[in-house]
Amino acid sequence: MNSYVERVLENLKNKYGNEKEFLQASEEILVSLSPYVDKHPELEKNGILERFVVPERIIMFRVAWVNDKNEVEVNNGYRVQFSSAIGPYKGGLRFHKSVNLSIIKFLALEQILKNSLTTLPMGGGKGGCDFDPKGRSDMEIMRFCQAFMTELCKHIGQFTDVPAGDIGVGAREIGYLYGQYKRIRNESVGVLTGKKLSFGGSLVRTEATGYGLCYFTLEALKTYKKTDFKNKRVIISGSGNVAVYACEKAQQLGAHVVAMSDSDGCVYDENGIDLALIKEIKEIKRGRIKEYAERKHCVYYDKPADIWQIKCDIALPCATQNEIDLNSAISLVNNGCFMVCEGANMPTDKEATAYLLKNKVIFGPGKAANAGGVATSGLEMSQNSLRLSWSFEEVDKKLQDIMVGIFHNIYDVAKNELGNEYDLVSGANIAGFKKVADAMLSQGIM
Ligand code: NDP
């Protein structure tokens, strides 16, 4: 490993030893940048890596609100404005009980490189709250979102920081957040993406991460295996926004999707997942995936990780971080899985990633494979600035072009600069980092 990289990593470990997810993501990125850093001494001279791994700004705030029982609840809100080197901070908001500073920092760090890969001018940020939306009434969600935005609105803006959705933050939450921003600031601007079409949203944004994941995977299938999705057995973890639209596009492209999951368990339907039923249960009723097994002849496992035991050609993890561990990776390989593309952020842990790569499984890292969501958010920002709405076909075509471009950008770096066409992890990190480092070098020490 490059000695400068080693020093920066050591320093991070000493200072942020308790931030597990942040250290995991930082280590993966820094180690893979080593060959690039070797060739670019100006990075060390200008302290680029030390600056790259420290957020420009961290905002932490109290969110106090009143639930349906007239009780006061207090949550911890976060916005990490990590890097504005190539554009305004951009990245989603996550509402989930597990949210803490380490998770938001890891997501924001990944977001810097992901946004760079899209080729659009967006910096990296992420935010969220340890609020658990499960089982809350619509009114509670609204009051919570209003309380959250009352503080957040002081720190964001269309040219400063443009949040979007993530786990627990979909169209309903974005609507409430946007309404509160508008009410306080008295301005109708594109300060959030993922808005509904009636107030400035973009067609294809809802589908974008899942569709984009499939466009990326298809390009990888064509490039490495001279094949496509037709008749491939696919498993998709999660049944939220990313998973549902990954399933929709994979099925449209001819795949046989046999399993999906939620945080309670997974369903294995040998006849092929009935996506209309999944949408009814998860999108409309906000119910549990178990209900699918109650209405269909299929198998239900009450551990979400059991999904990785199911035989497949392609696995698309679309739920959450570290959902594929070494045991799951071993099962995937033993069952003949030859491709894993990450819809979620960092769903494959370090040991599992190493095992998959060692066993020649083609591995598409999340920061590239799931960049379609933020890319389309960038397109939503463009439409808001232009005061225009593009058609579904126009946006979808731009999304496809961006995903194909991302695949070839990282593949070329892996093949031509690293001499290993399968190392898409390092390819993505280096390809994304180049532009950010160049911008940081140009803008001076800050
Ligand atoms: P959603 O909240 O819409 O869905 C998350 C899904 O994952 C739910 O079905 C949830 O189940 C399930 N889940 C959570 N934990 C587990 C677990 N341990 N095992 C199995 N399933 C689990 O979130 P999104 O679909 O938006 O996000 C999913 C992932 O994709 C996240 O990592 C996110 O950061 C990433 N991502 C999202 C983008 C977007 O545009 N939305 C863009 C890029 C990345 P339950 O219903 O039980 O909670």
Coordinates of C-alpha atoms and ligand atoms in Angstrom, one line a residue:
M1 CA 0.0 0.0 0.0
N2 CA 1.2 3.5 -0.7
S3 CA 2.8 5.0 2.4
Y4 CA 0.7 8.3 2.2
V5 CA -2.5 6.2 2.0
E6 CA -1.4 4.1 4.9
R7 CA -0.7 7.2 7.0
V8 CA -4.1 8.8 6.3
L9 CA -5.9 5.5 7.0
E10 CA -4.0 5.1 10.3
N11 CA -4.9 8.6 11.4
L12 CA -8.6 7.9 10.5
K13 CA -8.6 4.7 12.6
N14 CA -7.1 6.5 15.6
K15 CA -9.5 9.4 15.4
Y16 CA -12.7 7.7 14.4
G17 CA -12.3 4.1 15.8
N18 CA -15.9 4.0 16.9
E19 CA -17.3 4.9 13.4
K20 CA -17.4 1.3 12.1
E21 CA -19.2 1.9 8.8
F22 CA -17.3 5.1 8.0
L23 CA -14.0 3.3 8.5
Q24 CA -15.1 0.3 6.4
A25 CA -16.0 2.6 3.5
S26 CA -12.9 4.8 3.9
E27 CA -10.6 1.8 4.0
E28 CA -12.0 0.3 0.9
I29 CA -11.7 3.6 -1.0
L30 CA -8.3 4.6 0.2
V31 CA -6.7 1.2 -0.3
S32 CA -8.0 1.0 -3.8
L33 CA -6.7 4.5 -4.6
S34 CA -3.1 3.4 -3.8
P35 CA -1.9 2.8 -7.4
Y36 CA -3.3 6.1 -8.5
V37 CA -1.7 7.9 -5.5
D38 CA 1.6 6.3 -6.4
K39 CA 1.6 8.1 -9.7
H40 CA 0.4 11.5 -8.4
P41 CA 2.8 13.0 -5.8
E42 CA 0.9 16.3 -6.0
L43 CA -1.9 14.7 -4.0
E44 CA 0.3 14.3 -1.0
K45 CA 1.8 17.8 -1.4
N46 CA -1.6 19.3 -1.3
G47 CA -3.0 17.2 1.5
I48 CA -5.8 15.9 -0.8
L49 CA -6.4 12.6 0.9
E50 CA -6.5 14.1 4.4
R51 CA -9.1 16.6 3.2
F52 CA -11.0 14.1 1.1
V53 CA -11.9 12.0 4.1
V54 CA -13.0 14.8 6.4
P55 CA -16.4 16.3 5.8
E56 CA -16.5 20.0 5.0
R57 CA -19.4 20.4 7.5
I58 CA -21.4 18.2 9.9
I59 CA -24.8 19.4 11.1
M60 CA -26.4 17.6 14.0
F61 CA -29.7 18.7 15.4
R62 CA -32.6 17.9 17.7
V63 CA -35.9 17.0 16.1
A64 CA -38.7 17.4 18.7
W65 CA -42.3 16.6 17.6
V66 CA -45.6 15.4 19.0
N67 CA -47.0 11.9 18.3
D68 CA -50.7 10.9 18.0
K69 CA -50.9 10.3 21.8
N70 CA -49.9 13.9 22.4
E71 CA -46.5 12.8 23.7
V72 CA -43.3 14.6 22.9
E73 CA -40.7 12.5 21.0
V74 CA -37.1 13.6 20.4
N75 CA -34.9 12.3 17.6
N76 CA -31.3 13.0 16.4
G77 CA -31.1 14.6 12.9
Y78 CA -28.0 14.8 10.8
R79 CA -26.8 16.4 7.5
V80 CA -23.2 15.7 6.5
Q81 CA -22.0 18.1 3.8
F82 CA -19.0 16.1 2.8
S83 CA -17.6 17.6 -0.4
S84 CA -18.7 20.6 -2.6
A85 CA -15.6 20.2 -4.8
I86 CA -17.6 19.5 -8.0
G87 CA -21.0 21.0 -7.2
P88 CA -23.6 21.6 -4.5
Y89 CA -23.9 18.8 -1.9
K90 CA -26.2 16.2 -3.1
G91 CA -27.4 12.9 -1.5
G92 CA -30.4 11.4 0.2
L93 CA -32.0 11.5 3.6
R94 CA -32.5 8.2 5.5
F95 CA -35.1 7.8 8.3
H96 CA -34.4 4.5 10.1
K97 CA -33.8 3.6 13.7
S98 CA -30.2 2.5 13.0
V99 CA -29.1 5.9 11.7
N100 CA -26.1 7.4 13.4
L101 CA -23.2 9.6 12.5
S102 CA -21.0 6.8 11.2
I103 CA -23.6 5.5 8.8
I104 CA -24.4 9.0 7.5
K105 CA -20.7 9.7 7.0
F106 CA -20.1 6.5 5.1
L107 CA -23.0 7.2 2.9
A108 CA -21.9 10.7 2.2
L109 CA -18.3 9.6 1.4
E110 CA -19.6 7.1 -1.1
Q111 CA -21.9 9.7 -2.5
I112 CA -18.9 12.0 -3.5
L113 CA -17.5 9.3 -5.8
K114 CA -20.9 8.1 -7.0
N115 CA -21.9 11.7 -8.0
S116 CA -18.6 12.2 -9.7
L117 CA -19.2 9.0 -11.8
T118 CA -22.5 10.3 -13.1
T119 CA -20.5 13.1 -14.9
L120 CA -23.0 15.7 -13.5
P121 CA -21.8 18.6 -11.4
M122 CA -22.9 17.4 -7.9
G123 CA -20.9 17.3 -4.7
G124 CA -21.5 14.7 -2.0
G125 CA -23.7 14.8 1.1
K126 CA -26.1 12.6 3.1
G127 CA -28.5 13.1 6.0
G128 CA -31.1 11.5 8.0
C129 CA -32.6 10.7 11.4
D130 CA -32.9 7.8 13.9
F131 CA -36.7 8.1 13.6
D132 CA -38.4 4.8 12.9
P133 CA -41.3 5.4 10.4
K134 CA -42.7 1.9 10.9
G135 CA -46.2 1.8 12.2
R136 CA -46.6 5.6 12.3
S137 CA -49.7 7.3 11.1
D138 CA -49.6 9.7 8.1
M139 CA -50.1 12.6 10.5
E140 CA -47.2 11.5 12.6
I141 CA -45.0 11.2 9.5
M142 CA -46.1 14.7 8.4
R143 CA -45.4 16.3 11.8
F144 CA -42.1 14.6 12.0
C145 CA -41.1 15.7 8.5
Q146 CA -42.1 19.3 9.4
A147 CA -40.0 19.3 12.5
F148 CA -37.0 17.8 10.7
M149 CA -37.2 20.4 7.9
T150 CA -37.7 23.3 10.3
E151 CA -34.1 22.9 11.2
L152 CA -32.7 21.4 8.0
C153 CA -33.9 24.3 5.9
K154 CA -31.3 26.6 7.5
H155 CA -28.6 24.6 5.9
I156 CA -29.8 23.6 2.4
G157 CA -30.7 25.4 -0.8
Q158 CA -30.9 24.9 -4.6
F159 CA -27.3 26.0 -5.1
T160 CA -26.0 24.8 -1.7
D161 CA -27.3 21.4 -0.8
V162 CA -30.1 19.4 -2.5
P163 CA -31.3 16.4 -0.5
A164 CA -33.4 13.5 -1.8
G165 CA -34.9 10.2 -0.5
D166 CA -33.2 7.0 0.8
I167 CA -34.4 4.3 3.2
G168 CA -37.6 5.4 4.8
V169 CA -37.9 8.6 2.7
G170 CA -40.1 8.2 -0.4
A171 CA -42.4 10.4 -2.3
R172 CA -44.7 11.0 0.7
E173 CA -41.9 12.2 3.0
I174 CA -40.3 14.3 0.2
G175 CA -43.7 16.0 -0.2
Y176 CA -44.0 16.9 3.5
L177 CA -40.4 18.0 3.6
Y178 CA -40.8 20.2 0.5
G179 CA -44.0 21.7 1.8
Q180 CA -42.4 22.8 5.0
Y181 CA -39.3 24.2 3.2
K182 CA -41.6 26.3 0.9
R183 CA -43.7 27.5 3.9
I184 CA -40.7 28.7 5.9
R185 CA -38.6 30.1 3.0
N186 CA -41.5 31.3 0.8
E187 CA -39.8 30.0 -2.3
S188 CA -40.6 27.3 -4.8
V189 CA -37.3 26.0 -5.9
G190 CA -35.7 22.7 -6.6
V191 CA -34.3 22.2 -3.2
L192 CA -35.2 18.6 -3.0
T193 CA -35.3 15.9 -5.6
G194 CA -37.7 12.9 -5.8
K195 CA -40.6 15.3 -5.8
K196 CA -44.0 14.3 -7.2
L197 CA -44.7 15.3 -10.8
S198 CA -47.3 17.8 -9.7
F199 CA -44.7 20.1 -8.1
G200 CA -41.5 19.8 -10.1
G201 CA -40.6 16.1 -10.0
S202 CA -39.0 14.3 -12.9
L203 CA -40.4 11.3 -14.7
V204 CA -38.3 8.2 -14.1
R205 CA -37.0 9.4 -10.8
T206 CA -39.0 6.8 -8.9
E207 CA -37.8 4.0 -11.1
A208 CA -34.3 5.4 -11.6
T209 CA -32.1 3.5 -9.1
G210 CA -33.6 0.1 -9.9
Y211 CA -33.8 0.7 -13.6
G212 CA -30.3 2.1 -13.7
L213 CA -29.0 -0.9 -11.8
C214 CA -30.4 -3.2 -14.5
Y215 CA -28.9 -1.0 -17.3
F216 CA -25.5 -1.2 -15.6
T217 CA -25.9 -5.0 -15.1
L218 CA -26.9 -5.5 -18.7
E219 CA -23.9 -3.7 -19.9
A220 CA -21.7 -5.9 -17.7
L221 CA -23.4 -9.0 -19.0
K222 CA -22.8 -7.9 -22.6
T223 CA -19.2 -7.0 -22.0
Y224 CA -18.0 -9.9 -19.9
K225 CA -20.3 -12.7 -21.0
K226 CA -21.7 -11.7 -24.4
T227 CA -25.2 -12.3 -23.0
D228 CA -28.2 -10.5 -21.5
F229 CA -30.9 -10.9 -18.8
K230 CA -33.0 -13.4 -20.8
N231 CA -33.8 -16.5 -18.8
K232 CA -31.3 -15.6 -16.1
R233 CA -32.4 -16.5 -12.5
V234 CA -32.2 -13.4 -10.4
I235 CA -32.6 -12.8 -6.7
I236 CA -33.2 -9.3 -5.4
S237 CA -33.1 -8.4 -1.7
G238 CA -35.4 -5.8 -0.2
S239 CA -38.8 -4.8 -1.5
G240 CA -38.5 -1.0 -1.3
N241 CA -38.0 1.6 -4.0
V242 CA -34.7 0.2 -5.4
A243 CA -35.7 -3.5 -5.3
V244 CA -39.2 -3.0 -6.8
Y245 CA -37.9 -1.1 -9.8
A246 CA -34.9 -3.4 -10.2
C247 CA -37.4 -6.3 -10.4
E248 CA -39.6 -4.5 -12.8
K249 CA -36.8 -3.7 -15.3
A250 CA -35.1 -7.1 -14.9
Q251 CA -38.4 -8.8 -15.7
Q252 CA -38.9 -6.5 -18.7
L253 CA -35.5 -7.5 -19.9
G254 CA -36.5 -11.2 -19.7
A255 CA -35.0 -12.2 -16.3
H256 CA -36.7 -14.8 -14.1
V257 CA -36.8 -13.1 -10.7
V258 CA -37.4 -15.8 -8.1
A259 CA -36.9 -14.1 -4.7
M260 CA -37.3 -10.8 -2.8
S261 CA -37.1 -9.9 0.9
D262 CA -37.8 -7.3 3.6
S263 CA -36.3 -6.9 7.1
D264 CA -38.4 -9.8 8.5
G265 CA -37.8 -12.5 5.9
C266 CA -37.8 -13.5 2.2
V267 CA -40.0 -15.2 -0.3
Y268 CA -38.9 -17.7 -2.9
D269 CA -41.3 -18.1 -5.8
E270 CA -40.1 -20.6 -8.3
N271 CA -42.8 -19.4 -10.8
G272 CA -41.3 -15.9 -10.8
I273 CA -42.1 -13.0 -8.5
D274 CA -45.5 -11.5 -9.0
L275 CA -44.4 -7.8 -8.9
A276 CA -48.0 -6.4 -8.9
L277 CA -48.6 -8.2 -5.7
I278 CA -45.3 -7.0 -4.2
K279 CA -46.3 -3.5 -5.1
E280 CA -49.7 -3.9 -3.6
I281 CA -48.3 -5.2 -0.3
K282 CA -45.2 -3.0 0.1
E283 CA -46.0 0.2 -1.8
I284 CA -49.8 0.6 -1.2
K285 CA -50.5 -1.2 2.0
R286 CA -47.0 -0.7 3.5
G287 CA -47.3 -4.3 4.7
R288 CA -44.9 -7.2 5.2
I289 CA -43.5 -9.5 2.5
K290 CA -44.8 -12.4 4.5
E291 CA -48.3 -11.6 3.2
Y292 CA -47.0 -12.5 -0.3
A293 CA -46.5 -16.1 0.9
E294 CA -49.9 -16.1 2.5
R295 CA -51.5 -15.3 -0.9
K296 CA -49.2 -17.2 -3.3
H297 CA -47.9 -20.8 -3.5
C298 CA -44.3 -20.1 -2.6
V299 CA -41.7 -20.6 0.2
Y300 CA -41.2 -18.1 3.0
Y301 CA -38.0 -18.0 5.1
D302 CA -38.2 -15.9 8.3
K303 CA -34.6 -14.7 8.0
P304 CA -33.9 -12.1 5.3
A305 CA -30.3 -13.4 4.8
D306 CA -31.7 -16.8 3.7
I307 CA -32.3 -15.2 0.3
W308 CA -28.6 -15.7 -0.4
Q309 CA -29.0 -19.5 -0.1
I310 CA -31.4 -19.5 -3.1
K311 CA -29.9 -20.7 -6.4
C312 CA -29.4 -17.8 -8.9
D313 CA -27.2 -16.6 -11.8
I314 CA -27.3 -12.9 -10.7
A315 CA -27.8 -11.4 -7.3
L316 CA -28.9 -7.8 -6.9
P317 CA -28.7 -6.8 -3.2
C318 CA -31.1 -3.8 -2.9
A319 CA -31.8 -3.6 0.9
T320 CA -29.1 -2.2 3.2
Q321 CA -25.4 -2.1 4.1
N322 CA -23.5 -5.3 5.0
E323 CA -26.4 -7.7 4.1
I324 CA -24.1 -10.1 2.3
D325 CA -21.5 -11.6 4.7
L326 CA -18.9 -14.2 4.0
N327 CA -21.3 -17.1 4.6
S328 CA -23.8 -15.6 2.1
A329 CA -21.1 -15.1 -0.4
I330 CA -19.9 -18.7 -0.1
S331 CA -23.5 -19.9 -0.7
L332 CA -23.9 -17.6 -3.8
V333 CA -20.7 -19.0 -5.3
N334 CA -21.6 -22.6 -4.5
N335 CA -25.0 -22.1 -6.1
G336 CA -23.4 -20.9 -9.4
C337 CA -24.1 -17.1 -9.1
F338 CA -21.7 -15.4 -11.5
M339 CA -22.6 -11.7 -11.1
V340 CA -23.5 -9.5 -8.1
C341 CA -24.4 -5.9 -8.8
E342 CA -25.1 -3.7 -5.7
G343 CA -28.4 -1.7 -5.7
A344 CA -28.0 -0.8 -2.1
N345 CA -25.0 1.1 -0.6
M346 CA -22.2 -1.2 0.6
P347 CA -24.5 -4.3 0.9
T348 CA -21.5 -6.6 0.6
D349 CA -19.1 -6.6 3.5
K350 CA -15.3 -6.6 3.1
E351 CA -14.8 -10.4 3.5
A352 CA -17.7 -11.2 1.2
T353 CA -16.5 -8.8 -1.5
A354 CA -13.0 -10.4 -1.4
Y355 CA -14.4 -13.9 -1.6
L356 CA -16.6 -13.0 -4.6
L357 CA -13.7 -11.4 -6.4
K358 CA -11.4 -14.3 -5.6
N359 CA -14.0 -16.7 -7.1
K360 CA -14.3 -14.7 -10.3
V361 CA -17.8 -13.4 -9.6
I362 CA -18.4 -10.2 -11.6
F363 CA -18.9 -7.6 -9.0
G364 CA -20.5 -4.2 -9.7
P365 CA -20.0 -1.9 -6.7
G366 CA -22.9 0.2 -5.5
K367 CA -21.3 3.6 -6.1
A368 CA -21.4 2.8 -9.8
A369 CA -24.3 0.3 -10.1
N370 CA -26.8 2.3 -8.1
A371 CA -25.8 5.8 -9.4
G372 CA -28.9 6.0 -11.6
G373 CA -31.0 7.5 -8.8
V374 CA -28.8 10.4 -8.1
A375 CA -28.1 10.8 -11.9
T376 CA -31.8 11.2 -12.4
S377 CA -32.0 13.6 -9.4
G378 CA -29.4 15.6 -11.3
L379 CA -31.7 15.6 -14.3
E380 CA -34.6 16.7 -12.1
M381 CA -32.4 19.7 -10.9
S382 CA -31.7 20.5 -14.6
Q383 CA -35.4 20.5 -15.4
N384 CA -36.2 22.6 -12.4
S385 CA -33.6 25.2 -13.4
L386 CA -34.9 25.2 -17.0
R387 CA -38.5 25.3 -15.8
L388 CA -39.2 22.4 -18.2
S389 CA -40.4 18.8 -18.0
W390 CA -38.8 16.1 -20.2
S391 CA -40.8 13.1 -21.3
F392 CA -40.4 9.6 -19.8
E393 CA -38.5 8.4 -22.9
E394 CA -36.1 11.4 -22.9
V395 CA -35.2 10.9 -19.2
D396 CA -35.0 7.1 -19.5
K397 CA -32.7 7.5 -22.5
K398 CA -30.4 9.9 -20.6
L399 CA -30.4 7.5 -17.7
Q400 CA -29.4 4.5 -19.9
D401 CA -26.7 6.5 -21.5
I402 CA -25.3 7.6 -18.1
M403 CA -25.3 4.0 -16.8
V404 CA -23.6 2.6 -19.9
G405 CA -21.1 5.4 -19.7
I406 CA -20.4 4.7 -16.0
F407 CA -19.9 1.0 -16.7
H408 CA -17.4 1.7 -19.4
N409 CA -15.6 4.4 -17.5
I410 CA -14.9 2.2 -14.5
Y411 CA -14.3 -0.9 -16.7
D412 CA -11.7 1.0 -18.8
V413 CA -9.8 2.2 -15.6
A414 CA -9.9 -1.4 -14.3
K415 CA -8.6 -2.9 -17.5
N416 CA -6.3 -0.2 -18.8
E417 CA -4.9 1.4 -15.7
L418 CA -5.0 -1.5 -13.2
G419 CA -4.5 -4.4 -15.6
N420 CA -7.5 -6.3 -14.2
E421 CA -10.7 -5.9 -16.0
Y422 CA -12.6 -7.5 -13.1
D423 CA -11.5 -5.0 -10.5
L424 CA -14.6 -2.7 -10.9
V425 CA -14.3 -1.7 -7.2
S426 CA -10.9 0.0 -7.7
G427 CA -12.0 1.1 -11.1
A428 CA -15.0 3.0 -9.7
N429 CA -13.1 4.5 -6.8
I430 CA -10.3 5.8 -9.0
A431 CA -12.5 7.0 -11.8
G432 CA -14.7 8.9 -9.4
F433 CA -11.8 10.3 -7.4
K434 CA -9.9 11.7 -10.4
K435 CA -12.4 14.4 -11.0
V436 CA -12.8 15.3 -7.4
A437 CA -9.1 15.5 -6.8
D438 CA -8.6 17.7 -9.9
A439 CA -11.3 20.1 -8.7
M440 CA -9.7 20.2 -5.2
L441 CA -6.3 20.9 -6.6
S442 CA -7.6 23.7 -8.7
Q443 CA -9.6 25.4 -6.0
G444 CA -6.7 25.7 -3.4
I445 CA -6.4 24.6 0.2
M446 CA -9.6 24.9 2.1
Ligands
NDP1 P1 -36.7 1.7 1.0 O1 -36.9 2.2 2.4 O2 -37.6 2.0 0.0 O3 -36.6 0.1 1.1 C1 -35.6 -0.6 1.9 C2 -36.0 -2.1 1.8 O4 -35.0 -2.9 2.4 C3 -37.3 -2.4 2.5 O5 -38.0 -3.4 1.8 C4 -36.8 -3.0 3.8 O6 -37.7 -3.8 4.5 C5 -35.6 -3.7 3.3 N1 -34.6 -4.0 4.4 C6 -34.1 -3.2 5.3 N2 -33.2 -3.9 6.0 C7 -33.2 -5.2 5.5 C8 -32.5 -6.3 5.8 N3 -31.6 -6.4 6.8 N4 -32.7 -7.4 5.1 C9 -33.6 -7.4 4.1 N5 -34.3 -6.4 3.7 C10 -34.1 -5.3 4.5 O7 -35.2 2.1 0.6 P2 -34.5 2.2 -0.8 O8 -35.0 1.1 -1.7 O9 -34.6 3.6 -1.2 O10 -33.0 2.0 -0.5 C11 -32.4 0.6 -0.4 C12 -30.9 0.8 -0.5 O11 -30.6 1.4 -1.8 C13 -30.2 1.6 0.6 O12 -29.0 1.0 0.8 C14 -30.1 2.9 -0.1 O13 -29.0 3.7 0.5 C15 -29.7 2.5 -1.5 N6 -30.0 3.5 -2.5 C16 -31.2 4.1 -2.7 C17 -31.4 5.1 -3.7 C18 -32.7 5.6 -4.0 O14 -32.8 6.3 -5.0 N7 -33.8 5.3 -3.2 C19 -30.3 5.5 -4.5 C20 -29.0 4.8 -4.3 C21 -28.9 3.9 -3.3 P3 -38.8 -3.3 5.5 O15 -40.0 -3.0 4.7 O16 -39.0 -4.4 6.4 O17 -38.2 -2.0 6.2

